[in-house]
Coordinates of C-alpha atoms in Angstrom, one line a residue:
X1 CA 0.0 -0.4 0.0
X2 CA 0.5 3.5 -0.6
X3 CA 2.0 6.0 1.9
X4 CA -0.4 7.6 3.8
X5 CA -0.7 10.9 3.2
X6 CA 1.0 13.8 4.3
X7 CA -2.0 15.3 6.0
X8 CA -2.5 12.3 7.7
X9 CA -2.5 11.4 11.4
X10 CA -0.2 8.5 10.6
X11 CA 2.3 9.6 7.9
X12 CA 6.0 10.8 9.8
X13 CA 7.1 14.0 10.9
X14 CA 10.8 15.5 12.0
X15 CA 10.1 16.4 16.6
X16 CA 11.2 19.4 17.8
X17 CA 14.1 18.3 19.2
X18 CA 14.8 16.6 15.5
X19 CA 14.6 20.1 14.5
X20 CA 16.3 21.4 16.4
X21 CA 19.7 18.8 15.3
X22 CA 19.2 19.7 11.7
X23 CA 18.9 23.2 11.5
X24 CA 22.2 25.2 11.1
X25 CA 22.9 28.3 13.3
X26 CA 21.3 31.1 12.2
X27 CA 19.9 29.1 8.8
X28 CA 16.6 31.7 7.6
X29 CA 13.8 29.9 8.5
X30 CA 11.8 28.9 4.7
X31 CA 15.9 27.2 4.0
X32 CA 15.3 25.3 6.4
X33 CA 11.8 24.2 6.4
X34 CA 12.6 23.3 2.7
X35 CA 15.1 21.2 3.6
X36 CA 12.9 19.3 5.8
X37 CA 10.6 19.1 2.9
X38 CA 12.7 18.0 0.4
X39 CA 14.2 15.1 3.0
X40 CA 10.5 13.5 4.1
X41 CA 10.3 11.2 0.9
X42 CA 13.2 9.6 1.7
X43 CA 12.9 9.8 5.7
X44 CA 9.1 7.8 4.8
X45 CA 11.2 5.1 2.3
X46 CA 13.7 4.3 4.9
X47 CA 11.5 3.9 8.0
X48 CA 9.4 1.9 5.5
X49 CA 13.1 -0.5 5.1
X50 CA 11.7 -2.0 8.1
X51 CA 8.3 -3.1 8.5
X52 CA 7.2 -5.1 11.7
X53 CA 6.3 -9.2 10.5
X54 CA 3.3 -9.5 13.2
X55 CA 2.3 -5.8 13.1
X56 CA 1.9 -5.8 9.2
X57 CA 0.2 -9.3 9.5
X58 CA -2.3 -8.3 11.8
X59 CA -2.9 -4.8 9.4
X60 CA -3.6 -6.7 6.6
X61 CA -6.4 -8.9 8.7
X62 CA -7.8 -6.5 9.3
X63 CA -7.6 -4.8 6.6
X64 CA -9.0 -7.3 4.5
X65 CA -12.2 -8.1 6.9
X66 CA -13.1 -4.6 7.5
X67 CA -12.7 -3.3 3.9
X68 CA -14.6 -6.4 3.0
X69 CA -17.3 -5.0 5.1
X70 CA -17.2 -2.0 3.6
X71 CA -17.9 -3.2 -0.1
X72 CA -20.7 -4.9 1.9
X73 CA -22.6 -1.8 2.7
X74 CA -21.2 0.6 -0.3
X75 CA -22.7 -2.8 -2.6
X76 CA -26.1 -2.3 -0.7
X77 CA -26.1 1.7 -1.0
X78 CA -26.2 0.7 -4.8
X79 CA -29.1 -0.9 -5.0
X80 CA -31.9 0.4 -2.7
X81 CA -29.5 4.5 -0.4
X82 CA -32.2 3.9 2.3
X83 CA -30.7 0.6 3.8
X84 CA -27.7 3.4 5.0
X85 CA -30.4 5.1 6.7
X86 CA -32.9 3.2 8.2
X87 CA -31.8 0.3 8.7
X88 CA -29.6 -0.4 12.1
X89 CA -28.1 -2.7 13.7
X90 CA -27.3 -3.4 17.7
X91 CA -23.6 -3.3 18.9
X92 CA -25.5 -5.6 21.6
X93 CA -27.0 -7.8 18.4
X94 CA -23.5 -7.7 16.8
X95 CA -21.5 -9.3 19.7
X96 CA -25.2 -12.1 20.8
X97 CA -25.8 -10.3 24.0
X98 CA -29.3 -10.4 23.4
X99 CA -30.6 -8.9 26.9
X100 CA -31.8 -5.8 26.7
X101 CA -31.0 -5.1 22.8
X102 CA -30.6 -1.3 22.0
X103 CA -31.3 0.1 19.7
X104 CA -28.1 0.2 17.9
X105 CA -27.1 2.1 14.9
X106 CA -28.0 2.5 11.2
X107 CA -25.5 1.1 8.7
X108 CA -24.3 4.5 7.1
X109 CA -22.4 5.9 11.0
X110 CA -21.2 1.2 11.4
X111 CA -20.1 2.4 7.4
X112 CA -18.0 5.9 8.6
X113 CA -16.5 3.5 11.3
X114 CA -15.3 0.8 8.5
X115 CA -14.2 3.3 6.4
X116 CA -12.4 5.4 9.5
X117 CA -10.3 1.3 10.4
X118 CA -9.6 0.9 7.1
X119 CA -7.7 4.2 6.9
X120 CA -5.7 3.1 10.2
X121 CA -5.3 0.3 9.4
X122 CA -4.0 0.4 5.9
X123 CA -1.5 2.9 7.4
X124 CA 0.3 0.3 9.3
X125 CA 0.0 -2.9 5.7
X126 CA 3.8 -3.0 4.7
X127 CA 3.8 -3.0 0.8
X128 CA 5.4 -7.0 -0.1
X129 CA 8.7 -7.3 -2.1
X130 CA 10.0 -3.6 -1.4
X131 CA 13.6 -2.9 -2.5
X132 CA 15.6 -3.0 0.1
X133 CA 18.2 0.2 0.2
X134 CA 18.6 1.6 3.6
X135 CA 21.7 3.5 3.6
X136 CA 21.3 4.6 -0.1
X137 CA 18.0 6.2 1.7
X138 CA 19.5 7.3 5.2
X139 CA 22.4 9.1 3.3
X140 CA 19.9 10.8 1.3
X141 CA 18.5 12.2 4.4
X142 CA 21.3 13.0 5.6
X143 CA 22.2 15.5 1.9
X144 CA 19.2 17.1 2.6
X145 CA 19.2 17.6 7.0
X146 CA 22.6 17.9 7.6
X147 CA 22.5 15.5 10.1
X148 CA 24.0 12.4 10.2
X149 CA 26.4 11.1 13.5
X150 CA 29.5 9.8 13.1
X151 CA 28.0 6.6 14.8
X152 CA 25.6 6.2 12.1
X153 CA 27.1 5.6 8.9
X154 CA 28.5 2.6 6.9
X155 CA 24.9 1.3 9.4
X156 CA 22.3 2.4 8.4
X157 CA 20.7 -1.0 7.9
X158 CA 20.3 -2.1 12.3
X159 CA 17.5 -1.8 14.0
X160 CA 20.0 0.6 16.3
X161 CA 19.8 3.5 14.1
X162 CA 16.4 2.2 12.5
X163 CA 15.7 2.8 16.3
X164 CA 17.0 6.7 16.9
X165 CA 16.4 7.6 13.6
X166 CA 12.4 7.2 15.0
X167 CA 12.2 9.4 17.6
X168 CA 13.8 11.9 15.2
X169 CA 10.2 11.4 12.7
X170 CA 7.9 10.3 14.2
X171 CA 4.3 9.5 14.1
X172 CA 1.9 13.1 13.9
X173 CA -0.9 11.9 16.2
X174 CA 2.4 11.3 18.7
X175 CA 4.0 14.8 17.3
X176 CA 0.2 16.9 18.7
X177 CA 0.0 14.9 22.0
X178 CA 3.3 15.6 23.2
X179 CA 2.7 19.5 21.8
X180 CA -0.7 18.8 24.9
X181 CA 1.2 17.7 27.2
X182 CA 4.0 20.5 26.7
X183 CA 0.8 23.0 27.8
X184 CA 1.5 21.1 30.8
X185 CA 4.4 20.7 31.9
X186 CA 5.8 24.3 29.9
X187 CA 5.1 25.4 33.3
X188 CA 6.5 23.2 35.0
X189 CA 9.4 24.4 33.1
X190 CA 9.8 27.7 33.4
X191 CA 9.9 27.8 37.2
X192 CA 12.1 25.0 38.1
X193 CA 15.0 23.9 35.6
X194 CA 14.9 27.6 33.0
X195 CA 15.7 29.5 36.4
X196 CA 19.2 27.5 37.1
X197 CA 20.2 28.1 33.3
X198 CA 19.6 31.4 33.8
X199 CA 23.6 32.6 33.8
X200 CA 24.1 29.8 31.6
X201 CA 21.7 31.4 29.1
X202 CA 22.5 34.7 29.6
X203 CA 26.3 33.9 28.1
X204 CA 25.5 32.8 25.3
X205 CA 22.8 35.6 24.2
X206 CA 26.4 37.9 25.2
X207 CA 28.4 35.7 23.2
X208 CA 26.2 35.4 19.8
X209 CA 25.4 39.0 19.9
X210 CA 26.8 41.1 17.7
X211 CA 26.8 45.4 17.8
X212 CA 26.4 46.9 14.8
X213 CA 27.1 50.8 15.1

């Protein structure tokens, strides 16, 4: 399956820590964003070089089952579109809990749920027989990001380098959760951690400030 679109919550992007590591000193923002954007395709391709067999197997199974269900529902809508709205299936009846059944949801709701599950499972389904060239992809990423630690050289095919790389190139949904958590932790950092570093921060500003007369 193709990689998820860039706007998908299950696509990947560089974390803030990664951006600090990759940005050149005093680099203009638009130039840095251009470099990062140019590396995204090769970075995603590198991550796909290391599939998780169990996760891929489960994702393909879910894709097959839920895709079949969605196809049936779409077929019913082609025969009679009113079936999606007026025919209801209760979760109690679906899972065999017949005692005190609830009214349930119409087929249109089930189609929406199955489509959402299908989109998520397809995002975790890796394409079969993908060409393996992790070292070349990692070098291509480094040409754009200008970030490649010495310990990565010649070891792009190893899990250790992959684990470090995915810590920098994470799922967008996880980055969003980190941003939300940051709203809670930022006041603690400002109150507890930064005061002890105030002298070092001021020294950095003094050392790298240029006065032009």
